[in-house]
Amino acid sequence: QVQLVESGGGLVQAGGSLRLSCAASGGTFSGYTMGWFRQAPGKEREAVAAISMWSGGSTYYADSVKGRFTISRDNAKNTVYLQMNSLKPEDTANYYCAAKWRGGNSWYANYNYWGQGTQVTVSS
């Protein structure tokens, strides 16, 4: 059974940084795409970033975080990271990790495994 566990959320002041981790277990993930999503109260779920777990490690970012957030991977640990810099209050949300099998889908769509989420709160 695939399990995704996020960690690293917390409270940070505007302009600060946090690093989120997603540890995957229960399978082989070299054929998967791993993504980060977020959802704030009263707002729909937003795709933040994604990375392929196979050779090449292609990355994708939402326009709202491009240049501030960086997604990376450690294949040996089956772990994906989201480095968040220059945080803004509007980044406040529950962040969660997701995974999907590689295919012809858009980077932000059709994820079928989800973590429990970790809260990120950015104060002004």
Tab-separated table of C-alpha atoms in Angstrom:
chain	number	residue	atom	x	y	z
A	1	GLN	CA	0.000	0.000	0.000
A	2	VAL	CA	1.378	3.387	-1.017
A	3	GLN	CA	1.775	5.848	1.830
A	4	LEU	CA	2.863	9.472	1.642
A	5	VAL	CA	3.832	11.338	4.802
A	6	GLU	CA	4.485	15.077	4.804
A	7	SER	CA	6.472	16.975	7.391
A	8	GLY	CA	8.105	20.356	7.890
A	9	GLY	CA	5.133	22.686	8.152
A	10	GLY	CA	4.887	25.388	10.758
A	11	LEU	CA	4.564	29.081	11.480
A	12	VAL	CA	6.917	31.511	9.787
A	13	GLN	CA	7.058	35.269	9.262
A	14	ALA	CA	6.619	36.798	5.831
A	15	GLY	CA	9.874	36.644	3.921
A	16	GLY	CA	10.998	33.528	5.736
A	17	SER	CA	11.583	29.993	4.540
A	18	LEU	CA	10.365	26.475	5.198
A	19	ARG	CA	11.311	23.118	3.749
A	20	LEU	CA	8.631	20.467	3.406
A	21	SER	CA	9.388	16.771	3.036
A	22	CYS	CA	7.298	13.954	1.595
A	23	ALA	CA	8.414	10.430	2.417
A	24	ALA	CA	6.918	7.756	0.164
A	25	SER	CA	6.690	4.083	1.049
A	26	GLY	CA	4.922	0.913	-0.065
A	27	GLY	CA	6.160	0.689	-3.627
A	28	THR	CA	8.712	1.537	-6.257
A	29	PHE	CA	8.424	5.159	-7.295
A	30	SER	CA	10.842	5.434	-10.204
A	31	GLY	CA	7.890	5.421	-12.598
A	32	TYR	CA	5.885	8.069	-10.746
A	33	THR	CA	5.398	11.775	-10.741
A	34	MET	CA	5.337	13.375	-7.290
A	35	GLY	CA	3.527	16.623	-6.673
A	36	TRP	CA	2.842	19.226	-4.025
A	37	PHE	CA	-0.610	20.762	-3.632
A	38	ARG	CA	-2.086	23.294	-1.253
A	39	GLN	CA	-5.524	24.350	-0.100
A	40	ALA	CA	-6.567	27.319	2.006
A	41	PRO	CA	-9.991	27.769	3.637
A	42	GLY	CA	-12.547	28.943	1.095
A	43	LYS	CA	-10.223	28.267	-1.823
A	44	GLU	CA	-9.972	25.337	-4.178
A	45	ARG	CA	-7.015	22.996	-4.245
A	46	GLU	CA	-4.036	24.353	-6.144
A	47	ALA	CA	-1.209	22.419	-7.745
A	48	VAL	CA	2.085	23.920	-6.573
A	49	ALA	CA	4.890	21.870	-8.105
A	50	ALA	CA	5.745	18.421	-9.424
A	51	ILE	CA	8.781	16.332	-10.266
A	52	SER	CA	9.297	13.092	-12.167
A	53	MET	CA	10.995	10.313	-10.219
A	54	TRP	CA	12.625	8.754	-13.263
A	55	SER	CA	15.777	9.790	-15.075
A	56	GLY	CA	15.880	13.491	-15.826
A	57	GLY	CA	13.809	14.719	-12.909
A	58	SER	CA	11.661	17.170	-14.881
A	59	THR	CA	10.124	19.857	-12.691
A	60	TYR	CA	6.968	21.943	-12.978
A	61	TYR	CA	5.705	24.961	-11.032
A	62	ALA	CA	2.594	27.018	-10.643
A	63	ASP	CA	3.087	30.607	-11.742
A	64	SER	CA	2.257	31.800	-8.227
A	65	VAL	CA	5.345	30.121	-6.736
A	66	LYS	CA	7.808	30.140	-9.619
A	67	GLY	CA	11.115	31.647	-8.559
A	68	ARG	CA	10.340	31.248	-4.852
A	69	PHE	CA	9.731	27.513	-4.412
A	70	THR	CA	11.971	24.648	-5.491
A	71	ILE	CA	10.965	21.001	-5.716
A	72	SER	CA	13.668	18.347	-5.479
A	73	ARG	CA	14.022	14.629	-4.941
A	74	ASP	CA	16.174	12.030	-3.240
A	75	ASN	CA	15.438	8.823	-5.130
A	76	ALA	CA	17.405	6.636	-2.720
A	77	LYS	CA	15.155	7.795	0.115
A	78	ASN	CA	11.933	7.942	-1.943
A	79	THR	CA	11.597	11.466	-0.642
A	80	VAL	CA	10.519	14.694	-2.308
A	81	TYR	CA	11.170	18.151	-0.896
A	82	LEU	CA	9.626	21.553	-1.357
A	83	GLN	CA	11.923	24.428	-0.440
A	84	MET	CA	9.799	27.529	0.091
A	85	ASN	CA	11.559	30.889	0.185
A	86	SER	CA	10.286	34.466	0.347
A	87	LEU	CA	7.052	33.248	1.871
A	88	LYS	CA	3.986	35.459	1.710
A	89	PRO	CA	0.810	35.432	3.833
A	90	GLU	CA	-1.091	34.230	0.771
A	91	ASP	CA	1.026	31.064	0.849
A	92	THR	CA	-0.779	30.067	4.048
A	93	ALA	CA	-2.484	26.729	3.406
A	94	ASN	CA	-2.485	23.053	4.146
A	95	TYR	CA	0.188	21.534	1.922
A	96	TYR	CA	0.010	17.936	0.867
A	97	CYS	CA	1.960	15.511	-1.222
A	98	ALA	CA	0.568	13.412	-4.048
A	99	ALA	CA	1.747	10.757	-6.500
A	100	LYS	CA	0.664	9.309	-9.814
A	101	TRP	CA	1.911	6.822	-12.356
A	102	ARG	CA	3.691	8.357	-15.320
A	103	GLY	CA	1.677	8.882	-18.456
A	104	GLY	CA	0.264	11.474	-20.806
A	105	ASN	CA	-1.448	13.514	-18.111
A	106	SER	CA	-0.747	17.149	-17.381
A	107	TRP	CA	1.662	17.677	-14.502
A	108	TYR	CA	-1.055	19.018	-12.228
A	109	ALA	CA	-3.764	16.422	-12.955
A	110	ASN	CA	-4.831	12.857	-12.156
A	111	TYR	CA	-2.974	12.160	-8.933
A	112	ASN	CA	-4.335	9.116	-7.129
A	113	TYR	CA	-2.244	8.852	-3.956
A	114	TRP	CA	-2.359	11.550	-1.302
A	115	GLY	CA	-0.694	12.367	1.981
A	116	GLN	CA	-2.332	13.731	5.107
A	117	GLY	CA	-1.128	17.296	4.723
A	118	THR	CA	1.007	19.660	6.759
A	119	GLN	CA	-0.035	23.167	7.755
A	120	VAL	CA	1.979	26.185	6.651
A	121	THR	CA	1.091	29.524	8.211
A	122	VAL	CA	2.822	32.728	7.132
A	123	SER	CA	2.300	35.734	9.379
A	124	SER	CA	2.637	39.362	8.356
